[in-house]
Coordinates of C-alpha atoms and ligand atoms in Angstrom, one line a residue:
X70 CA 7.8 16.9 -24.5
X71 CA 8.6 14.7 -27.5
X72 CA 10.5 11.2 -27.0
X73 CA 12.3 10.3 -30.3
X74 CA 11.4 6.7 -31.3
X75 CA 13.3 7.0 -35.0
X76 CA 16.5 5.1 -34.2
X77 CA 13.8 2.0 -32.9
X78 CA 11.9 2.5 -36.3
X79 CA 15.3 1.9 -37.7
X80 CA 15.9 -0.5 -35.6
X81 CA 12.8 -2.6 -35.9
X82 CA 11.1 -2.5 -32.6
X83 CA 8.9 -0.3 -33.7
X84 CA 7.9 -2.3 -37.2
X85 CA 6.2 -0.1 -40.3
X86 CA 6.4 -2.6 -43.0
X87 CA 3.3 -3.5 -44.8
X88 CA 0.9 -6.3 -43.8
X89 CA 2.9 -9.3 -44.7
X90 CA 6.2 -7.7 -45.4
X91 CA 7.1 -8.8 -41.6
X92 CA 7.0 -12.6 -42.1
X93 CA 9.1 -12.7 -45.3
X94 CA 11.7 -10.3 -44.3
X95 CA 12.1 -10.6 -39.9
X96 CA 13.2 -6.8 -38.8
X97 CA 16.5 -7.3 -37.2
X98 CA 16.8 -7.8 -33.4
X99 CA 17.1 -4.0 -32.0
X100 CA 20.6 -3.9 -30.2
X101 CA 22.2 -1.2 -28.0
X102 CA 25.3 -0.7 -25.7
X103 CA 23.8 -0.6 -22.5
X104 CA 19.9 -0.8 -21.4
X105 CA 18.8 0.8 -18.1
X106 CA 15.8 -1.5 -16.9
X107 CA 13.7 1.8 -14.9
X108 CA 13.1 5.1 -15.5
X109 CA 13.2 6.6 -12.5
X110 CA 15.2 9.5 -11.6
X111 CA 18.4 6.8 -11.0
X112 CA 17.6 5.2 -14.4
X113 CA 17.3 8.7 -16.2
X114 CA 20.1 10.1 -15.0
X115 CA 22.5 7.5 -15.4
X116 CA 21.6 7.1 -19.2
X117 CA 22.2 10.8 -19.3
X118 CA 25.5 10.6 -17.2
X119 CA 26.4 7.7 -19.5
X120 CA 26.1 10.0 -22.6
X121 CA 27.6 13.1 -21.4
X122 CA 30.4 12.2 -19.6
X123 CA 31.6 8.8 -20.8
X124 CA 29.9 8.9 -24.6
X125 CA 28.3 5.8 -24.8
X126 CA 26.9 5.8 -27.7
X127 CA 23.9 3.6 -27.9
X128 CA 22.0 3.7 -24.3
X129 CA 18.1 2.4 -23.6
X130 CA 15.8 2.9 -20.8
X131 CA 13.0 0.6 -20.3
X132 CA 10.4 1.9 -18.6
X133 CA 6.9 -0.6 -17.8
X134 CA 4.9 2.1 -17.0
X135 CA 6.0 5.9 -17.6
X136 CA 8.8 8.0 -16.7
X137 CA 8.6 8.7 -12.8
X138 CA 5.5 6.9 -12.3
X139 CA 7.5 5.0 -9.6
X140 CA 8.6 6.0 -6.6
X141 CA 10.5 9.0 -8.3
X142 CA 7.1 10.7 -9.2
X143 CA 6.1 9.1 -5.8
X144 CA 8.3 10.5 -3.0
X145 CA 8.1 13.6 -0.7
X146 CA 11.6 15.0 -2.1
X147 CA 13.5 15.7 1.3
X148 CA 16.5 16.4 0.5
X149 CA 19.5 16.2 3.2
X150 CA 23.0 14.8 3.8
X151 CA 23.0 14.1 7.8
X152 CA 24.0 10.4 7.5
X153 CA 26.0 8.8 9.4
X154 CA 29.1 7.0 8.4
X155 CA 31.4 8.4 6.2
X156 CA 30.5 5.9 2.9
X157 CA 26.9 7.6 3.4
X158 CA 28.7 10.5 3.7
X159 CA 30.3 10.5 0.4
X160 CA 27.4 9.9 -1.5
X161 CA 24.9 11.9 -0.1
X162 CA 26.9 15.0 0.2
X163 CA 27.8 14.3 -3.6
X164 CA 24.5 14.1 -4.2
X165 CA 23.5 17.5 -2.5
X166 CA 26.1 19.1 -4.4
X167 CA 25.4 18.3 -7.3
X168 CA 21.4 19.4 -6.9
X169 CA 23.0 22.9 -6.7
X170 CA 23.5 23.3 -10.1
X171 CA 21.1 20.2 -11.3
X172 CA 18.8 23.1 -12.7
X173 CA 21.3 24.8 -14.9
X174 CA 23.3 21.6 -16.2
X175 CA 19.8 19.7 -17.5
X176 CA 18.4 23.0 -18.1
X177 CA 15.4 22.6 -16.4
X178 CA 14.0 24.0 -13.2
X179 CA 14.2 21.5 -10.4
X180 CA 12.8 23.6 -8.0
X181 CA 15.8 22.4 -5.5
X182 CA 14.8 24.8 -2.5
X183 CA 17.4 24.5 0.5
X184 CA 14.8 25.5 3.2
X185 CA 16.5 23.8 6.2
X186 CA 15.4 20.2 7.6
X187 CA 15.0 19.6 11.1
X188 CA 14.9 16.5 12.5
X189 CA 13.4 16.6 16.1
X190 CA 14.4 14.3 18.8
X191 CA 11.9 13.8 21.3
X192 CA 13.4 11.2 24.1
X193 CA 16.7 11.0 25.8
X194 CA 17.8 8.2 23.4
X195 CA 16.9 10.3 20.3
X196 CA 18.8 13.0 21.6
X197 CA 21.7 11.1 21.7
X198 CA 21.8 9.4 18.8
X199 CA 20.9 13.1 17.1
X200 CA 23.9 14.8 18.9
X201 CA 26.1 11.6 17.7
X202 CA 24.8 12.3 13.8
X203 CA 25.3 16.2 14.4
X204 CA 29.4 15.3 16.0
X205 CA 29.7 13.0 13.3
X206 CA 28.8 15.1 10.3
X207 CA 30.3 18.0 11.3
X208 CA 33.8 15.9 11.7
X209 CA 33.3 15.4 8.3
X210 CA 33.0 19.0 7.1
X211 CA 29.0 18.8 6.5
X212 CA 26.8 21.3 8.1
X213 CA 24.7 20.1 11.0
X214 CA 23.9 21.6 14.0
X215 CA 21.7 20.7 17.7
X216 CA 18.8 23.4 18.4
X217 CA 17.9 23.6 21.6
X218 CA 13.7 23.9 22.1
X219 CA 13.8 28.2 22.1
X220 CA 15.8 27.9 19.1
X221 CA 13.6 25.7 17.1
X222 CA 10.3 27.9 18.7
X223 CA 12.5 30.6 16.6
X224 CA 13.4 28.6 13.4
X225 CA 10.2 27.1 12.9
X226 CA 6.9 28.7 15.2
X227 CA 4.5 26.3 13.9
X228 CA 5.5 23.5 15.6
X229 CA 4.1 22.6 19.3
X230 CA 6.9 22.7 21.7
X231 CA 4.5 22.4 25.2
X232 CA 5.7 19.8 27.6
X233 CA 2.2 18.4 27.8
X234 CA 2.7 16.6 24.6
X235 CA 2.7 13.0 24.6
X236 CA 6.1 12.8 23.1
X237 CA 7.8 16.4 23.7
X238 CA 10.5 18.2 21.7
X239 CA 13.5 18.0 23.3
X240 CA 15.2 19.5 20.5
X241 CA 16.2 19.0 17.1
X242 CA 19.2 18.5 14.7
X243 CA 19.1 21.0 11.7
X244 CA 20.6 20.8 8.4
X245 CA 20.4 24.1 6.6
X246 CA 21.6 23.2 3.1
X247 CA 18.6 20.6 3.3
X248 CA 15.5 21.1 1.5
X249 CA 13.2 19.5 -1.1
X250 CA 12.6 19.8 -4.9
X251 CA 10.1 18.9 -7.2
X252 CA 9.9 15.3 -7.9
X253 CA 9.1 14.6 -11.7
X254 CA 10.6 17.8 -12.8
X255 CA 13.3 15.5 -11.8
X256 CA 12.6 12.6 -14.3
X257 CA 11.2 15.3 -16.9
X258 CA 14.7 16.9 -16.8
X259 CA 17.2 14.3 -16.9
X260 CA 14.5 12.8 -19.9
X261 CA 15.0 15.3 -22.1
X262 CA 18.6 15.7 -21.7
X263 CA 19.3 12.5 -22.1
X264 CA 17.1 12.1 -25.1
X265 CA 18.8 15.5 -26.5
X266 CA 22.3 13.1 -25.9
X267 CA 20.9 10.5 -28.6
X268 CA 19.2 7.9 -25.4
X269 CA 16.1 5.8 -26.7
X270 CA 13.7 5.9 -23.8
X271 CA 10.7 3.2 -24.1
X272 CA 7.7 3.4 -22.3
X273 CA 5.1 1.0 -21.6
X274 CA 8.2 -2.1 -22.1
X275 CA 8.4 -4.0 -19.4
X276 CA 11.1 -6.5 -18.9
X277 CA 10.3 -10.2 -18.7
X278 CA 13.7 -11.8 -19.3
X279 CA 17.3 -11.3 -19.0
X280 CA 19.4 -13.5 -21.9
X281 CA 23.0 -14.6 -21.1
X282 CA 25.7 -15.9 -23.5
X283 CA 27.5 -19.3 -23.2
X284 CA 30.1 -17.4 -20.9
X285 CA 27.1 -16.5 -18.7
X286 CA 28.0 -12.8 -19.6
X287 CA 24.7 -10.6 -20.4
X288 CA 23.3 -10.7 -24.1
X289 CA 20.0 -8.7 -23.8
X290 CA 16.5 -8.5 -22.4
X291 CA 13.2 -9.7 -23.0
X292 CA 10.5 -7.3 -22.8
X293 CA 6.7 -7.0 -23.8
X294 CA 7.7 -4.8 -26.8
X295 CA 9.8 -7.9 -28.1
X296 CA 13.6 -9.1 -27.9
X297 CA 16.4 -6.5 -27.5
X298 CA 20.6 -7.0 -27.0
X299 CA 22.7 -5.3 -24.9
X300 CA 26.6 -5.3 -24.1
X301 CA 25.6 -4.1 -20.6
X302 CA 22.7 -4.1 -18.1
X303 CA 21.8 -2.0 -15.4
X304 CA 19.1 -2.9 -13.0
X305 CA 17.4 0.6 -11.4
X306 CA 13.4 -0.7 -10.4
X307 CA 13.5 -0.2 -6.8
X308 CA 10.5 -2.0 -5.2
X309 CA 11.0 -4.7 -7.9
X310 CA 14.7 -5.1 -8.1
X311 CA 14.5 -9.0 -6.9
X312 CA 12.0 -9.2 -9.4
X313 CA 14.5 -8.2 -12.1
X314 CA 17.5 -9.4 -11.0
X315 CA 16.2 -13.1 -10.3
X316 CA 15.6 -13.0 -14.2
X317 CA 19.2 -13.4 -14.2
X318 CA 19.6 -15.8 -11.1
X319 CA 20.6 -13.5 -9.0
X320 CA 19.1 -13.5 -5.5
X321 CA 19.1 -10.2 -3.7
X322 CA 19.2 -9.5 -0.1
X323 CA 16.2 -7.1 -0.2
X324 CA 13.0 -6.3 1.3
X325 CA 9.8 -4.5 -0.5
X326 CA 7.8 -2.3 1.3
X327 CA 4.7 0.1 1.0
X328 CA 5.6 3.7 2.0
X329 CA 2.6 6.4 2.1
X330 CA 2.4 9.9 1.8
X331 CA -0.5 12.5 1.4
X332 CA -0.9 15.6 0.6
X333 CA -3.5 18.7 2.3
X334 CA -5.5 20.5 0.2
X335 CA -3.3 23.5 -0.8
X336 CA -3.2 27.0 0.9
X337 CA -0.8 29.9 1.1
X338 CA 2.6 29.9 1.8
X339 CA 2.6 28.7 6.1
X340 CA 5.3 26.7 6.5
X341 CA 9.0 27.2 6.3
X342 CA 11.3 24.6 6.4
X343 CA 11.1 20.5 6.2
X344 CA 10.4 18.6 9.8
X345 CA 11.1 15.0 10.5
X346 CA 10.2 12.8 13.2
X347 CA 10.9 9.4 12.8
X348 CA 10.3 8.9 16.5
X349 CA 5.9 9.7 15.6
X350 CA 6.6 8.1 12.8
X351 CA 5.5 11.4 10.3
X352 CA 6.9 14.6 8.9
X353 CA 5.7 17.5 6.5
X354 CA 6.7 20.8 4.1
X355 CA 4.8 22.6 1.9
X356 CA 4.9 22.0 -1.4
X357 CA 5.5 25.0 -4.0
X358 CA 1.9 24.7 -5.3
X359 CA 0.9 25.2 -1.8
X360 CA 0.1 21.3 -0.2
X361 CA 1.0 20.3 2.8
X362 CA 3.1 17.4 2.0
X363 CA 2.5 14.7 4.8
X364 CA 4.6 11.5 4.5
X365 CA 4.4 8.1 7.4
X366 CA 7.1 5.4 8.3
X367 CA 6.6 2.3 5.8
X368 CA 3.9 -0.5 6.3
X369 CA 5.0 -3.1 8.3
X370 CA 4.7 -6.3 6.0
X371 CA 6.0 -6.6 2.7
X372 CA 3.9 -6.0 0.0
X373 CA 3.9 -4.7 -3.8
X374 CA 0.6 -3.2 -3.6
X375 CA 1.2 0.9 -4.3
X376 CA -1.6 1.9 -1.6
X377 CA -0.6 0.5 2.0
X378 CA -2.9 0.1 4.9
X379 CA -5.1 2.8 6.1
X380 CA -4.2 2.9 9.5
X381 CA -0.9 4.6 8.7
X382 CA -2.0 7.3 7.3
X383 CA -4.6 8.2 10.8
X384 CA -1.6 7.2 12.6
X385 CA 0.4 9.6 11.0
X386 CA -1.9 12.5 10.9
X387 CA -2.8 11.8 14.6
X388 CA 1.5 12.9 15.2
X389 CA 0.7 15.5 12.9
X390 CA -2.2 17.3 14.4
X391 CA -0.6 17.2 17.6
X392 CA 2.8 18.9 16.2
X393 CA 1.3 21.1 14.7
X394 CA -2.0 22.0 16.3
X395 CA -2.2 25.2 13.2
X396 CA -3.3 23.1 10.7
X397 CA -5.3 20.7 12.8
X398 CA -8.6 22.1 10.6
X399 CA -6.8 21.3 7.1
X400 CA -8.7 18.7 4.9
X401 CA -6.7 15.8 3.0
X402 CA -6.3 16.0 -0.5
X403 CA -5.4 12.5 -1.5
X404 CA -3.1 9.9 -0.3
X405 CA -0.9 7.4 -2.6
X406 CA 1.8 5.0 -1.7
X407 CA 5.0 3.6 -3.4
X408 CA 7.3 0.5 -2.9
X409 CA 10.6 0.8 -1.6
X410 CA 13.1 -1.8 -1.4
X411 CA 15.1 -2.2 1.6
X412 CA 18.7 -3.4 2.8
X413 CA 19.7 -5.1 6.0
X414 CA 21.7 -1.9 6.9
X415 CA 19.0 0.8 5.5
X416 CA 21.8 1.4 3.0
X417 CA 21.6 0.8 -0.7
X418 CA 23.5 -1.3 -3.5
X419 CA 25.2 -0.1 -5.5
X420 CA 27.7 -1.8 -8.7
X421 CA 29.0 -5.2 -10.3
X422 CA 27.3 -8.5 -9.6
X423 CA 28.4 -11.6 -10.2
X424 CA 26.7 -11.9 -13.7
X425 CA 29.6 -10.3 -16.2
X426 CA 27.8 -7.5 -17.7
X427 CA 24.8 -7.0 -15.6
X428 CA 25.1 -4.2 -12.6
X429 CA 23.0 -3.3 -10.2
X430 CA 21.8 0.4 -8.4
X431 CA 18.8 -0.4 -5.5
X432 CA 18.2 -0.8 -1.6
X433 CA 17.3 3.0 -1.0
X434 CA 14.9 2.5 0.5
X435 CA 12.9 5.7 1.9
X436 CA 15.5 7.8 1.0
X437 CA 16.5 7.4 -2.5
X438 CA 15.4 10.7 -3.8
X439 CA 18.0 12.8 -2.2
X440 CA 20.7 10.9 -3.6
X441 CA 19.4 10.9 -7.3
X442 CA 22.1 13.1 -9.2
X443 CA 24.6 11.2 -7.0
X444 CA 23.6 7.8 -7.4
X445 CA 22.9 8.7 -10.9
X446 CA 26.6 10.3 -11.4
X447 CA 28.6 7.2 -9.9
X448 CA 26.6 4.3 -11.7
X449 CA 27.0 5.4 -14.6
X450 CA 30.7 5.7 -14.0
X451 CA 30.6 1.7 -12.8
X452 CA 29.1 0.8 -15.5
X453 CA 30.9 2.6 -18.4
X454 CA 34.8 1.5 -16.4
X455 CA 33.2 -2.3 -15.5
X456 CA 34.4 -1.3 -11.6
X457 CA 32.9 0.7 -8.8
X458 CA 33.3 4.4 -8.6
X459 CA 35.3 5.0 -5.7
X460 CA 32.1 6.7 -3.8
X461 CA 30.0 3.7 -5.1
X462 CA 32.3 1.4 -3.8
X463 CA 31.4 1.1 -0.3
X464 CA 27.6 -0.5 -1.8
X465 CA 29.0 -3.2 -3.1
X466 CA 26.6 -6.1 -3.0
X467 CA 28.7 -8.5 -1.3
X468 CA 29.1 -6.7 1.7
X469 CA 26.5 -9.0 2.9
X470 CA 28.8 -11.9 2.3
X471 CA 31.9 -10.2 4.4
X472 CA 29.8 -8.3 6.5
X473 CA 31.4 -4.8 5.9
X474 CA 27.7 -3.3 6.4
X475 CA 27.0 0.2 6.9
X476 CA 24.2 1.0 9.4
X477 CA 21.8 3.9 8.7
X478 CA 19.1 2.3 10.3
X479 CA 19.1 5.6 12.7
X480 CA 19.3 8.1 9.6
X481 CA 17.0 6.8 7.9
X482 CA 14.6 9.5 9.2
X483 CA 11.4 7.2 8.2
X484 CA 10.6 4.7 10.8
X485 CA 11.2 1.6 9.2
Ligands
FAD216 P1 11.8 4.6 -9.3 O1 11.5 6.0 -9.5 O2 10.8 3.7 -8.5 O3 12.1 3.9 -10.7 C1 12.2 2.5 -10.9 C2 11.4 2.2 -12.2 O4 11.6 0.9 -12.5 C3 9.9 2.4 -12.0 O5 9.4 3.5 -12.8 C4 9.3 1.1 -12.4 O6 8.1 1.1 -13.1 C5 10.4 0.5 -13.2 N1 10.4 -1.0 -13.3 C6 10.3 -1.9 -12.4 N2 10.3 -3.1 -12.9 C7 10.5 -3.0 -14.2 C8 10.6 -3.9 -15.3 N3 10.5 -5.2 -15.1 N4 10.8 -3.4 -16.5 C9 10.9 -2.1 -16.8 N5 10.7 -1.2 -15.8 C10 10.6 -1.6 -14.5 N6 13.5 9.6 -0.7 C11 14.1 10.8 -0.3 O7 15.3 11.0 -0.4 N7 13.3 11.8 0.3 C12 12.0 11.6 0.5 O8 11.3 12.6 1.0 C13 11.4 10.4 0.1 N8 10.1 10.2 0.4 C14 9.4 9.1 -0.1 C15 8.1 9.0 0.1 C16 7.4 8.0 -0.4 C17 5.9 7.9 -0.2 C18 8.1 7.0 -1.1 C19 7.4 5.8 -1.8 C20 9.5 7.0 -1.3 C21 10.2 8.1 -0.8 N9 11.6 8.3 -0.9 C22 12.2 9.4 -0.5 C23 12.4 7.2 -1.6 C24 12.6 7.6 -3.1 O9 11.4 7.9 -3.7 C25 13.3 6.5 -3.8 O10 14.4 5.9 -3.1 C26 13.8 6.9 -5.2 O11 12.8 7.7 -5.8 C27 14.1 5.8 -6.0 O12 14.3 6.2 -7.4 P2 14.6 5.2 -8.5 O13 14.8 6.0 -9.8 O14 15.6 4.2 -8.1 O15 13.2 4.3 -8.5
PYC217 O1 15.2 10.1 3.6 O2 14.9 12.2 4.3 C1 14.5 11.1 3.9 C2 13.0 10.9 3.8 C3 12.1 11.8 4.2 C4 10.9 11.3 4.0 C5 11.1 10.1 3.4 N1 12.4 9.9 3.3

């Protein structure tokens, strides 16, 4: 796949002059319409929403490592719209829509697969609050339904329904239009398309500084690639989004956490369907190539380092190999972790902040992925108009100022 860098040559960033050439004659200071600090699959596809449907004309991503090496590349790809409240609602079910068709409009197979995700409820209390989500979703004209124990021994065999258990299925709540898809064909996708649109993306340029004007309104960023300006700014690094946005005094009401995952060593199609138990802390699928993709709850300290601490992953496998007592004899393949960044209501942020110019997409914590074409769609729509997108507008970031918050804690799905 082939990044064009020939509008930076022109530009300067990139600087071919001969040995001297540079100090008599400075290359002119690179300038675009709006840079995208991350290129994740939220970073991607808003440059590539921002090009195809409101024709900005000279977009950026800045990537400090490579596309999807974050948590995009990172993630265990469940993807589901079983939320809660009806903001959540909105976005996720936009989201799962739009993966419908994700393959054909970037041209480029994303593997969506809508194999069903059951989420299992294994105590009174979690069979409450399961039957409340099911109610609630299904109010809102998104499929959901409760599966008694026979009827998940017939959706999904593998899983270990005797009483003896330590913490028994009591049942489950099933989303059939959920599924997974694969990660960085994600990022890969919305990458070319948007580069095909005309976007600039820059590896390997991290961002060091945000510049303002006298009005305080954004000029442009720092980076270790050298100075660039920018009308608009829009801050997509989950795990480092405080980071970021402190460069431009802005304080954010987040957390960063590790979250693990591993994967088995890869055998023939066994498993079905996604299962999720945020109750034992661990779920699993199987990955098209034929893994067993395991994932745990996060770590519980805050941390930037991308590997976590061990006992996790035991912790996690110990659920596992007692769900699941089939692939009890599977070996590990390896084991990674990522950083997510978390909100006080396990719901993310999304829009405006008060820097003119500088907006802001983060807080999704362990459950980002799913809403990538989404998330993707409405921030670029904020940022092109200057105002939320009505679905957006719900995130705003100063709902922790009023308090309009909007707990997910419950559908989070990862134990947090
Ligand atoms: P990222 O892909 O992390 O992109 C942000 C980018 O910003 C990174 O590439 C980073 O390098 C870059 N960046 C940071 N700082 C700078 C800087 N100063 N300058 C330039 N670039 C910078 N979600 C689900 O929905 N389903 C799941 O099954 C799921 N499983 C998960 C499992 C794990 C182990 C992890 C870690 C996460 C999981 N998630 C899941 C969450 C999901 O991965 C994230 O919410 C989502 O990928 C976030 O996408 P993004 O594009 O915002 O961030
Ligand atoms: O949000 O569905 C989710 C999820 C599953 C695993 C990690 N996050």
């Amino acid at each position: 796949m082939k990044f064009s860098f020939s509008s930076l040559v022109k530009q300067g960033l990139s600087d071919h002059r001969g040995w001297g050439e540079q100090w008599r004659d400075p290359a002119p200071q690179p300038s675009y319409d709006v840079i995208i600090i991350g290129a994740g699959g939220h970073g991607l596809g808003t440059a590539y929403y921002l090009a195809k449907k409101y024709k900005v004309g000279r977009i950026a991503v800045l990537e400090k490592g490579w596309l999807g090496g974050g948590n995009t590349g990172r993630n265990t790809t469940i993807i589901r719209s079983n939320y809660l409240w009806e903001a959540s609602e909105g976005i996720y079910n936009h989201a799962l829509n739009l993966w419908k068709d994700l393959s054909s409009e970037l041209n480029y197979n994303v593997m969506y697969s809508p194999r069903g995700v059951l989420s299992l409820s294994h105590t009174i209390h979690d069979v409450q609050v399961s039957k409340r989500h099911v109610h609630a979703n299904r109010l809102a004209g998104i499929d959901n339904e409760w599966l008694e124990p026979n009827q998940i021994a017939e959706f999904c065999p593998q899983i270990n329904l005797s009483p003896k258990l330590r913490y028994p299925v009591l049942g489950g709540a099933l989303q059939r239009r959920g599924g997974t898809a694969r990660h960085d064909a994600v990022a890969w996708g919305y990458a070319r398309a948007a580069d095909a649109l005309g976007v600039d993306i820059i590896q390997n340029c991290e961002v060091t500084g945000i510049t303002r004007d006298n009005n305080g309104q954004v000029s442009g960023v720092e980076t270790t690639r050298g100075a660039i300006k920018a009308g608009k700014i829009g801050v997509v690094a989950a795990g480092h989004t405080s980071v970021v946005m402190a460069m431009a005094g802005v304080r954010m009401p987040l957390e960063s956490y590790p979250l693990q995952a591993l994967v088995s060593e890869p055998i023939k199609p066994a498993f079905p369907c996604v299962v999720m138990s945020s109750t034992i802390h661990a779920y699993m699928s199987q990955s098209d190539k034929g893994e067993l993709v395991i994932g745990a709850g996060t770590d519980q300290y805050v941390s930037y380092s991308q590997t976590g601490g061990l006992y996790i992953d035991s912790h996690t496998l110990e659920a596992i190999c007692e769900l699941f007592p089939i692939f009890r004899r599977m070996r590990m393949l390896r084991n990674w972790g990522g950083i997510v960044d978390v909100t006080a209501d396990r719901s993310p942020i999304i829009g405006t902040t008060p820097v003119p110019g500088l907006f802001v997409n983060c807080g999704w914590g362990t459950g980002g992925f799913k809403a990538t074409p989404g998330s993707a769609d409405v921030f670029a729509a904020t940022i092109a108009n200057g105002e939320p997108h009505p679905i957006a507008a719900p995130f705003r970031l100063d709902r922790f100022r009023t308090g309009n918050l909007i707990d997910e804690g419950a559908a989070a799905a990862v134990a947090h």
